[in-house]
PDB file of C-alpha atoms in Angstrom:
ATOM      1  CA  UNK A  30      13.228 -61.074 -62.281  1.00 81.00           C
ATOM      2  CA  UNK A  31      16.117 -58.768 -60.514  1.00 91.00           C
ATOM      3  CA  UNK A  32      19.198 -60.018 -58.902  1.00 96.00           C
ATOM      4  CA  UNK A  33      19.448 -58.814 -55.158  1.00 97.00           C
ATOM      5  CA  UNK A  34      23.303 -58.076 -54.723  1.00 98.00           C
ATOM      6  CA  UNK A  35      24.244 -57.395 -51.070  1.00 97.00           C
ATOM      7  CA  UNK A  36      27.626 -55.613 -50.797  1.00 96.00           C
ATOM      8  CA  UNK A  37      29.000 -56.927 -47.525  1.00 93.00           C
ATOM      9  CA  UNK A  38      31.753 -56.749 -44.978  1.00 90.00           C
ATOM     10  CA  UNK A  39      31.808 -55.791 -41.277  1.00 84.00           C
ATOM     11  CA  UNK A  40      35.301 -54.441 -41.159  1.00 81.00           C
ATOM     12  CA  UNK A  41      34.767 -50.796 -42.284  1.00 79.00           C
ATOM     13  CA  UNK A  42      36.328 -48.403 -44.932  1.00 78.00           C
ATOM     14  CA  UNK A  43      37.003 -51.575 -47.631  1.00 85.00           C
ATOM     15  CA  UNK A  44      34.926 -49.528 -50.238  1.00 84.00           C
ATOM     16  CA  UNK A  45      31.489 -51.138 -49.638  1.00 91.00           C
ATOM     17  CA  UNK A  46      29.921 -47.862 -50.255  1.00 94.00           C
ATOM     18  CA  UNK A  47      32.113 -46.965 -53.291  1.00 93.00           C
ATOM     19  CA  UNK A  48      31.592 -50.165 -55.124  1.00 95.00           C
ATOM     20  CA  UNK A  49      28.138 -50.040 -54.217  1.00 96.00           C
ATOM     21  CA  UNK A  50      27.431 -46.703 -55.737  1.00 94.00           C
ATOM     22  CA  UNK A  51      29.842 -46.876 -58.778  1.00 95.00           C
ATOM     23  CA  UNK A  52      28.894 -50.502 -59.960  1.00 97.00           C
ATOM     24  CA  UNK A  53      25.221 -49.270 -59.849  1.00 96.00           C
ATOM     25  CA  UNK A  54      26.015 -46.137 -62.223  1.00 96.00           C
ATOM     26  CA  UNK A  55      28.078 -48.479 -64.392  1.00 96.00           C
ATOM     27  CA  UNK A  56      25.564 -51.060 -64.466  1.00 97.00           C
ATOM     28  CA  UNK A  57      22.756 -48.220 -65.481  1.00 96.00           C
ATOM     29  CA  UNK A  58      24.939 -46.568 -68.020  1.00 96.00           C
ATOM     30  CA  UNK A  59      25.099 -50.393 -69.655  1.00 95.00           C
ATOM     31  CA  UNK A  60      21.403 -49.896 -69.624  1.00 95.00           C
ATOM     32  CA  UNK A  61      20.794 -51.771 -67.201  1.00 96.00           C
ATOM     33  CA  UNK A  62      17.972 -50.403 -64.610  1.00 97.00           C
ATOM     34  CA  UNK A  63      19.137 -50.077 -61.015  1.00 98.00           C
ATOM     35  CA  UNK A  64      18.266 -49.515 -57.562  1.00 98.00           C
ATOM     36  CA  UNK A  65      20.408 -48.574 -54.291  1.00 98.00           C
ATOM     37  CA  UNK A  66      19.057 -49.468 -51.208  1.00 98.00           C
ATOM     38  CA  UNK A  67      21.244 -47.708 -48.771  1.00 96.00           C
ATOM     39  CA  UNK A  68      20.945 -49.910 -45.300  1.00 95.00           C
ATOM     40  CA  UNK A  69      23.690 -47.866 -43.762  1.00 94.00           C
ATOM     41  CA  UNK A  70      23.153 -45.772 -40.956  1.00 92.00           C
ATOM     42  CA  UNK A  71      25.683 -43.423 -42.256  1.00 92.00           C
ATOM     43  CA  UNK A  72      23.686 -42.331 -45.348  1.00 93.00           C
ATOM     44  CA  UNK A  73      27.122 -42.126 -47.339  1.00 93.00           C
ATOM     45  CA  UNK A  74      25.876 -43.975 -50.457  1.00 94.00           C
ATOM     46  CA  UNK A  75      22.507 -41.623 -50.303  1.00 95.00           C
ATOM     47  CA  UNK A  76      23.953 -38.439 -50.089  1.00 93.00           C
ATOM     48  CA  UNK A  77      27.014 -39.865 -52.614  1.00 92.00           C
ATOM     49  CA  UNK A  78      24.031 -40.036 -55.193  1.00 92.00           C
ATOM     50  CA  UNK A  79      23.168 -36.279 -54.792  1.00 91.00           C
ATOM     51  CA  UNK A  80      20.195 -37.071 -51.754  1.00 92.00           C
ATOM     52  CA  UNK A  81      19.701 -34.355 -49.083  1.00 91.00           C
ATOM     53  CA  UNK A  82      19.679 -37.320 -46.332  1.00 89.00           C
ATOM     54  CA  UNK A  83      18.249 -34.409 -43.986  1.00 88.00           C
ATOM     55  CA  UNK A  84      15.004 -33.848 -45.873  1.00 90.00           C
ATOM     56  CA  UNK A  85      13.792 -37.169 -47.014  1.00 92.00           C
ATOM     57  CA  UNK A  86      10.378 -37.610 -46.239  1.00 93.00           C
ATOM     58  CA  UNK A  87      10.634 -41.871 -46.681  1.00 95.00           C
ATOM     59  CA  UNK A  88      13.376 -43.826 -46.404  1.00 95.00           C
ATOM     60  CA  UNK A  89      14.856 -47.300 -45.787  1.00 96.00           C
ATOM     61  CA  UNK A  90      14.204 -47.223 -42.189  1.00 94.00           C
ATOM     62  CA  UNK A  91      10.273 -46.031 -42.979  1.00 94.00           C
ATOM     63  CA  UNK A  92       9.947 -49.116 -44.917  1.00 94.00           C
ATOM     64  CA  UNK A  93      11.561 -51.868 -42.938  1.00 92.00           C
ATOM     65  CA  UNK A  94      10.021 -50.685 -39.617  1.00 91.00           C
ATOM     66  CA  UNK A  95       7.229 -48.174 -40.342  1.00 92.00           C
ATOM     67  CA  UNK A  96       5.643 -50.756 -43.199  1.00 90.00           C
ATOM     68  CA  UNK A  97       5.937 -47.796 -45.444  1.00 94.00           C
ATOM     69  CA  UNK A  98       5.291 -48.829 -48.820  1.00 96.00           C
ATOM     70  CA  UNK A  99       8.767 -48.557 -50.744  1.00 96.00           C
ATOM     71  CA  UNK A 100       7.843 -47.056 -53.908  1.00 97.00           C
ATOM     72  CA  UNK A 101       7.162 -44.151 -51.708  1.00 96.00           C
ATOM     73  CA  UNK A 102      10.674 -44.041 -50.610  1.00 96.00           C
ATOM     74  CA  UNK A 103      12.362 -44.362 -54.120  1.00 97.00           C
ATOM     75  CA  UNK A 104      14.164 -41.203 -55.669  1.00 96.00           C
ATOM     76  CA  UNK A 105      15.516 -40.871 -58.815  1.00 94.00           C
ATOM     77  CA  UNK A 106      19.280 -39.995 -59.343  1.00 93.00           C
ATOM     78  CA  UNK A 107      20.696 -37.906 -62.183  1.00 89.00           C
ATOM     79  CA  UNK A 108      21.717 -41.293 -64.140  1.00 92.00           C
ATOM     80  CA  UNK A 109      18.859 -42.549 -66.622  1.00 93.00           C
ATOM     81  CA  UNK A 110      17.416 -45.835 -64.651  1.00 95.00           C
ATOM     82  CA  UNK A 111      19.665 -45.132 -61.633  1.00 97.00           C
ATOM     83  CA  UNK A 112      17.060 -44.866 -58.797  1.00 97.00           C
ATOM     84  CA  UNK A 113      17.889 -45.165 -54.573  1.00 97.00           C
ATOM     85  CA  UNK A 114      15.968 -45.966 -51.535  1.00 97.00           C
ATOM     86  CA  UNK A 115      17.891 -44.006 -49.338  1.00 96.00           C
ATOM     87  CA  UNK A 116      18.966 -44.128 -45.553  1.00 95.00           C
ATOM     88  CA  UNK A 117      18.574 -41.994 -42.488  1.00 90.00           C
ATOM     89  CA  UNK A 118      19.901 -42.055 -38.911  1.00 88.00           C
ATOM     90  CA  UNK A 119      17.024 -43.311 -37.565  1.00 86.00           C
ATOM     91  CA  UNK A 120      18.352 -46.649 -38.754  1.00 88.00           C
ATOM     92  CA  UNK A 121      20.496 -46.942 -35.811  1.00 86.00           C
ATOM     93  CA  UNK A 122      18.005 -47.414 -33.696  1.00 85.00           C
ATOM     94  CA  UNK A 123      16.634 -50.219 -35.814  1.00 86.00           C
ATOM     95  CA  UNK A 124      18.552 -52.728 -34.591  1.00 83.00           C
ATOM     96  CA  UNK A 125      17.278 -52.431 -30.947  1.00 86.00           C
ATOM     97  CA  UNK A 126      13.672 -52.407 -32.614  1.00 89.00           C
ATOM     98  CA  UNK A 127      13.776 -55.462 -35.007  1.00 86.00           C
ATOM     99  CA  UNK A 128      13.901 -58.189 -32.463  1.00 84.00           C
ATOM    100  CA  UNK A 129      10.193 -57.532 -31.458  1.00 84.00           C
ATOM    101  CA  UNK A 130       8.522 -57.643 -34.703  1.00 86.00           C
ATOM    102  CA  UNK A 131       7.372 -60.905 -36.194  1.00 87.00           C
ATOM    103  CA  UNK A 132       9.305 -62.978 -38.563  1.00 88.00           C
ATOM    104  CA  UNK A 133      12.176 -60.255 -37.716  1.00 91.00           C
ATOM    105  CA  UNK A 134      14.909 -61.963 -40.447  1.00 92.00           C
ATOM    106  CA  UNK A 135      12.500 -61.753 -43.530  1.00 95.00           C
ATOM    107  CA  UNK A 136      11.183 -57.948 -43.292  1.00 95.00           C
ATOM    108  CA  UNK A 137      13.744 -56.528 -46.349  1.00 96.00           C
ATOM    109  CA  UNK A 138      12.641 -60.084 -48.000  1.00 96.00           C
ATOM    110  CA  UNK A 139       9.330 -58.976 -48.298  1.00 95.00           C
ATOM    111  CA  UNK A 140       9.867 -55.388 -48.470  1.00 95.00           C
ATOM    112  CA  UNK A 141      12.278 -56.013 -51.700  1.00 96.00           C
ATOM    113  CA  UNK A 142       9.751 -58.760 -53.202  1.00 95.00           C
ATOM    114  CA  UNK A 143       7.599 -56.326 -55.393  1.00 94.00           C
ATOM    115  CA  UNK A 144      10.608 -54.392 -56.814  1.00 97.00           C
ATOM    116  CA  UNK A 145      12.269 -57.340 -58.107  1.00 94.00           C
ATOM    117  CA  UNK A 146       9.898 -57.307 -61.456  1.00 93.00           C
ATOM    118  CA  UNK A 147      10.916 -53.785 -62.004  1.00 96.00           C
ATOM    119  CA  UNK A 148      14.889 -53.629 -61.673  1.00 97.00           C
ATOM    120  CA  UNK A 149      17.636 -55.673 -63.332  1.00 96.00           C
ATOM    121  CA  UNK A 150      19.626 -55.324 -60.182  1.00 97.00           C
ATOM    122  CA  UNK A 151      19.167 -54.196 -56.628  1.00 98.00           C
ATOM    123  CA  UNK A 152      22.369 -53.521 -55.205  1.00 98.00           C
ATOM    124  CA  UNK A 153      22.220 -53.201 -50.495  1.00 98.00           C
ATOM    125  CA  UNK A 154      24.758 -51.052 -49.284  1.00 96.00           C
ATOM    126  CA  UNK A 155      25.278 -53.029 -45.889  1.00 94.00           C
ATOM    127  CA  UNK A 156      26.263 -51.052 -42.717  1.00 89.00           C
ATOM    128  CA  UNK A 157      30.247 -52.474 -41.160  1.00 88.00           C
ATOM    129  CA  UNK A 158      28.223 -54.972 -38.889  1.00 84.00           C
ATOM    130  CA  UNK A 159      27.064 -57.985 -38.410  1.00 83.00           C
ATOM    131  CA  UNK A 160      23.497 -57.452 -37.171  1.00 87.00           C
ATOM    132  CA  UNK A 161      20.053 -58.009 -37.775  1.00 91.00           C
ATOM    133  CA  UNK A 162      20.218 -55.310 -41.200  1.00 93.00           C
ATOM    134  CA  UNK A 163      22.678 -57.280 -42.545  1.00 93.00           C
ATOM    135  CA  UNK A 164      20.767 -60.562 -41.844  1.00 93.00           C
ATOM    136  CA  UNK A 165      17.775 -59.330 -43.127  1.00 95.00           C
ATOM    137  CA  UNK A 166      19.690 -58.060 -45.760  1.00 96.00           C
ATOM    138  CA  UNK A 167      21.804 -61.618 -46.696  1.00 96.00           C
ATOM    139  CA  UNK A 168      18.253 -63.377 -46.398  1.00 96.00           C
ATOM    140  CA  UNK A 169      16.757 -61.281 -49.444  1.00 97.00           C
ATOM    141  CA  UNK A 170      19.665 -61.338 -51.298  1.00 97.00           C
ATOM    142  CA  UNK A 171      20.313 -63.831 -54.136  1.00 97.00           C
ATOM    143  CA  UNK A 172      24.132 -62.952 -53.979  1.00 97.00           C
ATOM    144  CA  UNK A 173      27.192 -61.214 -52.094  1.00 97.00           C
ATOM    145  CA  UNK A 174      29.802 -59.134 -52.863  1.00 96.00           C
ATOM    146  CA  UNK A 175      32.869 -58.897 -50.512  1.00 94.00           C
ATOM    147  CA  UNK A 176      34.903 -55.891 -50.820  1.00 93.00           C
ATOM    148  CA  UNK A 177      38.584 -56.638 -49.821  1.00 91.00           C
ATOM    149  CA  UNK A 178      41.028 -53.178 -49.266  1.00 88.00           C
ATOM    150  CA  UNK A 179      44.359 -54.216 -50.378  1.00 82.00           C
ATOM    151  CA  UNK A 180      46.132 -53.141 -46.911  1.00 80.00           C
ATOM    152  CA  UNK A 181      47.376 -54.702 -43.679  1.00 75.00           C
ATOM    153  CA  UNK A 182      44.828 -56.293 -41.904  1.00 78.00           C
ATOM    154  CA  UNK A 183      43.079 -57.013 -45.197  1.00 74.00           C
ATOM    155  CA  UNK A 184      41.301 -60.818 -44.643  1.00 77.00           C
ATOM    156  CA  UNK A 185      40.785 -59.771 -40.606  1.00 76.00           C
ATOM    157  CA  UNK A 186      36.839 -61.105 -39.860  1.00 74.00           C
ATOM    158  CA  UNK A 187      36.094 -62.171 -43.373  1.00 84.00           C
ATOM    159  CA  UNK A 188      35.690 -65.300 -41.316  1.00 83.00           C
ATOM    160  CA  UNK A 189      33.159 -64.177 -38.991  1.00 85.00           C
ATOM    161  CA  UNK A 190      31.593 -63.177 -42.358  1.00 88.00           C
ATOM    162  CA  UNK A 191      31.842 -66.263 -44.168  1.00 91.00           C
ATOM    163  CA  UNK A 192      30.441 -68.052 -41.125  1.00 90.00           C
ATOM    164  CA  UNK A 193      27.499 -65.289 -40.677  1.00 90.00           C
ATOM    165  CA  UNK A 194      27.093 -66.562 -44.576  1.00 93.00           C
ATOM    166  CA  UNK A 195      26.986 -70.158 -43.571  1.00 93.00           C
ATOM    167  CA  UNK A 196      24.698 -69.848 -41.145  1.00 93.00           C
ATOM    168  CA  UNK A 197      21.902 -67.954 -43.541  1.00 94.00           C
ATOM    169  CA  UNK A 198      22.506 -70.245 -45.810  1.00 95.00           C
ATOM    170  CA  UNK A 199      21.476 -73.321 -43.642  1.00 95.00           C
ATOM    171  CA  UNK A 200      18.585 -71.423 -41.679  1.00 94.00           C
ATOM    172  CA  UNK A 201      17.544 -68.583 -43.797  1.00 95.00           C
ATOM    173  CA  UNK A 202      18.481 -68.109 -47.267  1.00 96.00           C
ATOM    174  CA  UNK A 203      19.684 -71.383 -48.889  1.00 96.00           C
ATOM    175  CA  UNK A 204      20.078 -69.668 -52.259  1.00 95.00           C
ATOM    176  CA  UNK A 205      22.604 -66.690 -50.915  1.00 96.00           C
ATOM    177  CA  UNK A 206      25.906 -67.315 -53.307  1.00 96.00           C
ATOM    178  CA  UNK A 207      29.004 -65.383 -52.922  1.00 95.00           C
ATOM    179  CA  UNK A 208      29.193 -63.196 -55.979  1.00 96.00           C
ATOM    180  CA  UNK A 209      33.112 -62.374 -55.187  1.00 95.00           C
ATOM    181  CA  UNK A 210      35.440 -60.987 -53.539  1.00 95.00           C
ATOM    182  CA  UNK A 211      36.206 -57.625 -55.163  1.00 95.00           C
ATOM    183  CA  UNK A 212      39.907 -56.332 -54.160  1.00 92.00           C
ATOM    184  CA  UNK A 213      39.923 -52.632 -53.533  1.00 92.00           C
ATOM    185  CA  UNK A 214      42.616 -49.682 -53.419  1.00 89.00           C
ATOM    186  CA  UNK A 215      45.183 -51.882 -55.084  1.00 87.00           C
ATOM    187  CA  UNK A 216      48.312 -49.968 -56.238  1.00 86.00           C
ATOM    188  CA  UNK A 217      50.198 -52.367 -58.477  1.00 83.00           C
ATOM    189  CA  UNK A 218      53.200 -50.145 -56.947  1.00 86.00           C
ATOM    190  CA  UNK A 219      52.759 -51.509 -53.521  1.00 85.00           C
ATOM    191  CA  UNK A 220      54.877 -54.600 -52.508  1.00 86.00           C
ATOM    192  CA  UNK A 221      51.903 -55.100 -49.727  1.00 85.00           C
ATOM    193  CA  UNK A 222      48.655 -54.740 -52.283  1.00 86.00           C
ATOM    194  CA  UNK A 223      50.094 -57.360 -54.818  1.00 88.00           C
ATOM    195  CA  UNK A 224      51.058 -59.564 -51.585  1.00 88.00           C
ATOM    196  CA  UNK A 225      47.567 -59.479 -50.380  1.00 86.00           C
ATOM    197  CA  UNK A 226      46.511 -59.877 -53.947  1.00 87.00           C
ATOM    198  CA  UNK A 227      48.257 -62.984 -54.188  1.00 89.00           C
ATOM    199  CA  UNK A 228      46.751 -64.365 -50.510  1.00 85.00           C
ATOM    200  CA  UNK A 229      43.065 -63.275 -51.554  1.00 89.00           C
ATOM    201  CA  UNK A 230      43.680 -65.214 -55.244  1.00 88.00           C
ATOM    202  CA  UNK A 231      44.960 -68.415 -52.751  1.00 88.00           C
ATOM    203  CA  UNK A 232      42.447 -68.314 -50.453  1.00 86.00           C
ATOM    204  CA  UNK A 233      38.975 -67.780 -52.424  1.00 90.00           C
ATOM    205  CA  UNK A 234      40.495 -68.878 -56.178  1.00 89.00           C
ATOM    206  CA  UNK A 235      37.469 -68.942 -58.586  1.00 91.00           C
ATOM    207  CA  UNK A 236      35.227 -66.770 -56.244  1.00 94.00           C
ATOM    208  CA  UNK A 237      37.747 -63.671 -56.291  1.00 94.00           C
ATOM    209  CA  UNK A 238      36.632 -60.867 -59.325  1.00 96.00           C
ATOM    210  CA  UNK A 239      39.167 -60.545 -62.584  1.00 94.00           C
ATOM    211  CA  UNK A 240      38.447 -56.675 -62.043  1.00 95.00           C
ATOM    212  CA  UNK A 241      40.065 -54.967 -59.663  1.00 94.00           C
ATOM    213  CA  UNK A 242      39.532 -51.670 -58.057  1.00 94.00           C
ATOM    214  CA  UNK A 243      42.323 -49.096 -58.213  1.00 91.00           C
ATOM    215  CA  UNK A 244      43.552 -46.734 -55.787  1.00 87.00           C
ATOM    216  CA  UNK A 245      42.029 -43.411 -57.492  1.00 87.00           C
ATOM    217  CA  UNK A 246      41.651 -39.694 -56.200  1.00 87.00           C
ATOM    218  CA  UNK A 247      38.356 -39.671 -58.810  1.00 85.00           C
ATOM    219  CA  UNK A 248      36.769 -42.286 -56.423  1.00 89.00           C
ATOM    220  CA  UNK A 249      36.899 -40.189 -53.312  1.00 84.00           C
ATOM    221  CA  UNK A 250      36.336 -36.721 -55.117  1.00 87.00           C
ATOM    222  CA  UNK A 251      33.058 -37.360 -56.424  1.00 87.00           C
ATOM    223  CA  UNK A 252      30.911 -37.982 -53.696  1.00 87.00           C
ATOM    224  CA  UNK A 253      31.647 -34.784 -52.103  1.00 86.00           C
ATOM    225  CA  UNK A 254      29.972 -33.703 -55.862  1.00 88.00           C
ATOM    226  CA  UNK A 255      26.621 -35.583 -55.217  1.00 87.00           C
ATOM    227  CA  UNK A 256      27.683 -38.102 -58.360  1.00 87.00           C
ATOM    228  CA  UNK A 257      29.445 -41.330 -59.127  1.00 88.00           C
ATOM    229  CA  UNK A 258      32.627 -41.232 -60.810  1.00 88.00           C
ATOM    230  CA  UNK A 259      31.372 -41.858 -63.901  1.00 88.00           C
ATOM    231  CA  UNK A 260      29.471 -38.218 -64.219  1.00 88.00           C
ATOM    232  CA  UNK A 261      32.593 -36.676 -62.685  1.00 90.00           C
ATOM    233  CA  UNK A 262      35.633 -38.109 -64.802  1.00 89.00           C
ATOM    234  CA  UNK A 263      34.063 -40.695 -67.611  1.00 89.00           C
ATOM    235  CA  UNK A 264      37.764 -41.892 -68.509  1.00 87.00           C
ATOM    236  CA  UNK A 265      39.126 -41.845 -64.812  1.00 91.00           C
ATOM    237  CA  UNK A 266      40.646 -45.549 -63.620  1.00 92.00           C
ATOM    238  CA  UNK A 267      37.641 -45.396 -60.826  1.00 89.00           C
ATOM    239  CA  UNK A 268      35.572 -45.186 -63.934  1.00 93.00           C
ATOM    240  CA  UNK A 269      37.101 -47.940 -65.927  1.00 95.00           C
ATOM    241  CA  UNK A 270      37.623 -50.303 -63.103  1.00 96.00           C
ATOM    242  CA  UNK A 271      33.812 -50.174 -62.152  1.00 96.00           C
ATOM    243  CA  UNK A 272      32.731 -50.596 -65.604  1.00 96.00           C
ATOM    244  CA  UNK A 273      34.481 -53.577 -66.268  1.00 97.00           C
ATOM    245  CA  UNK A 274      33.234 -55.410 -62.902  1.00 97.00           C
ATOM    246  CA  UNK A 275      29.551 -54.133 -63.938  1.00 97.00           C
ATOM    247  CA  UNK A 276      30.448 -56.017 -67.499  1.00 96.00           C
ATOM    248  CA  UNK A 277      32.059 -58.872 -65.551  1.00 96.00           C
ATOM    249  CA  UNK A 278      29.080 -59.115 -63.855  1.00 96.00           C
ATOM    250  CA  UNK A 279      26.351 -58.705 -66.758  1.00 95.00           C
ATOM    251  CA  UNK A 280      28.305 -61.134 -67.909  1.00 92.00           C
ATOM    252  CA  UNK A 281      27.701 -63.941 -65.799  1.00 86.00           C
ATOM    253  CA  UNK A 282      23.636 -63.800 -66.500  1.00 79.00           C
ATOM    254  CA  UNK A 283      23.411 -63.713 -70.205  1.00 73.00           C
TER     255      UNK A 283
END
């Protein structure tokens, strides 16, 4: 059965969408097979992975509100058993529609059930919030990753997040399990990355990732390409950094 991996924080521009689209590649060039769901408003992850966001006929907010089936919303990607659900605008307004509909915190649940026998991993690109898509999106998940930039600022409302955690986890989801926290745009140059490096390692120990992300131009090139770093510069850091947390990862569930 696949692992649901949520890739959360509320506090935006910490990579979310980055690690969310470069693990998957890495994790699907170690032959893994993948999905995306993009549940971001912002469609970056989609159109990241080469998706015309404006012509989609089916996407993520079809399927969580319309009851559209989501193999009808999958699309293949130009990495070998690298597929995406992807997102639209629409989504925004999902939030105001949610509340009404029955059993409102366990519609991704059972929208993500059936495609759990046919991926390794589903990886949710969470939008930077806190509401009802990312708790529908923490209560289908078996795990989280937190992406953590290595700048000023960097641990501001992982609280509120580890608290929005608790309370799934006592209500909702008992089985959700942090997965890490994944330190991003480090520069080993930086007095103030390898200070916040240090005060992630004290706070979270055991629960932060060995791999770190890199600051890397490759990283924000490629997505204007319509690819993950991989297909645009195999041996680039952004490269080498994600495929070591996909291994890291594969890893733990031998």
């Amino acid at each position: 059965m696949g692992r649901i991996i949520a890739l959360a924080n509320q506090k935006g521009g910490v990579g979310k969408t980055t690690t969310t689209m470069n693990l998957a590649a890495s994790l699907a060039t170690l032959e893994k097979s993948v999905l995306v769901v993009d549940a971001d408003p912002q469609a970056n992850a989609s159109s990241g992975m080469g998706i015309d966001v404006a012509n989609v006929e089916y996407s993520f907010y079809n399927c969580l509100l319309d009851g559209i089936d989501p193999h009808d919303a999958i699309y293949t990607t130009d990495i070998n058993g690298l597929d995406l659900i992807p997102s639209h605008i629409d989504l925004v307004g999902a939030e105001i529609e949610l509340p009404h509909l029955p059993n409102r915190e366990h519609i991704v649940k059972k929208m993500l059930a059936p495609l759990r026998e046919e991926y390794d991993y589903i990886l949710v690109d969470c939008s930077p919030s806190l509401g009802l898509i990312t708790v529908n999106v923490l209560t289908a998940a078996d795990s989280v990753i937190i992406p953590v930039q290595c700048e000023y600022f960097a641990l501001e409302g992982i609280s509120k997040l580890l608290n929005t955690i608790r309370i799934i986890k006592s209500n909702l989801n008992p089985e959700l399990a942090i997965e890490g926290f994944l330190l991003t745009m480090y520069d080993k140059r930086l007095r103030l990355a390898n200070q916040v490096y240090d005060e992630v390692k004290r706070h979270f120990q055991e629960l932060v990732f060995k791999t770190v992300i890199q600051r890397n131009v490759t990283l924000s090139e490629a997505p204007g390409h319509g690819v993950p770093a991989i297909l645009y510069d195999v041996n680039s850091t952004g490269s080498r950094n994600h495929l070591a947390l996909a291994k890291e990862i594969i890893q733990r569930y031998k």
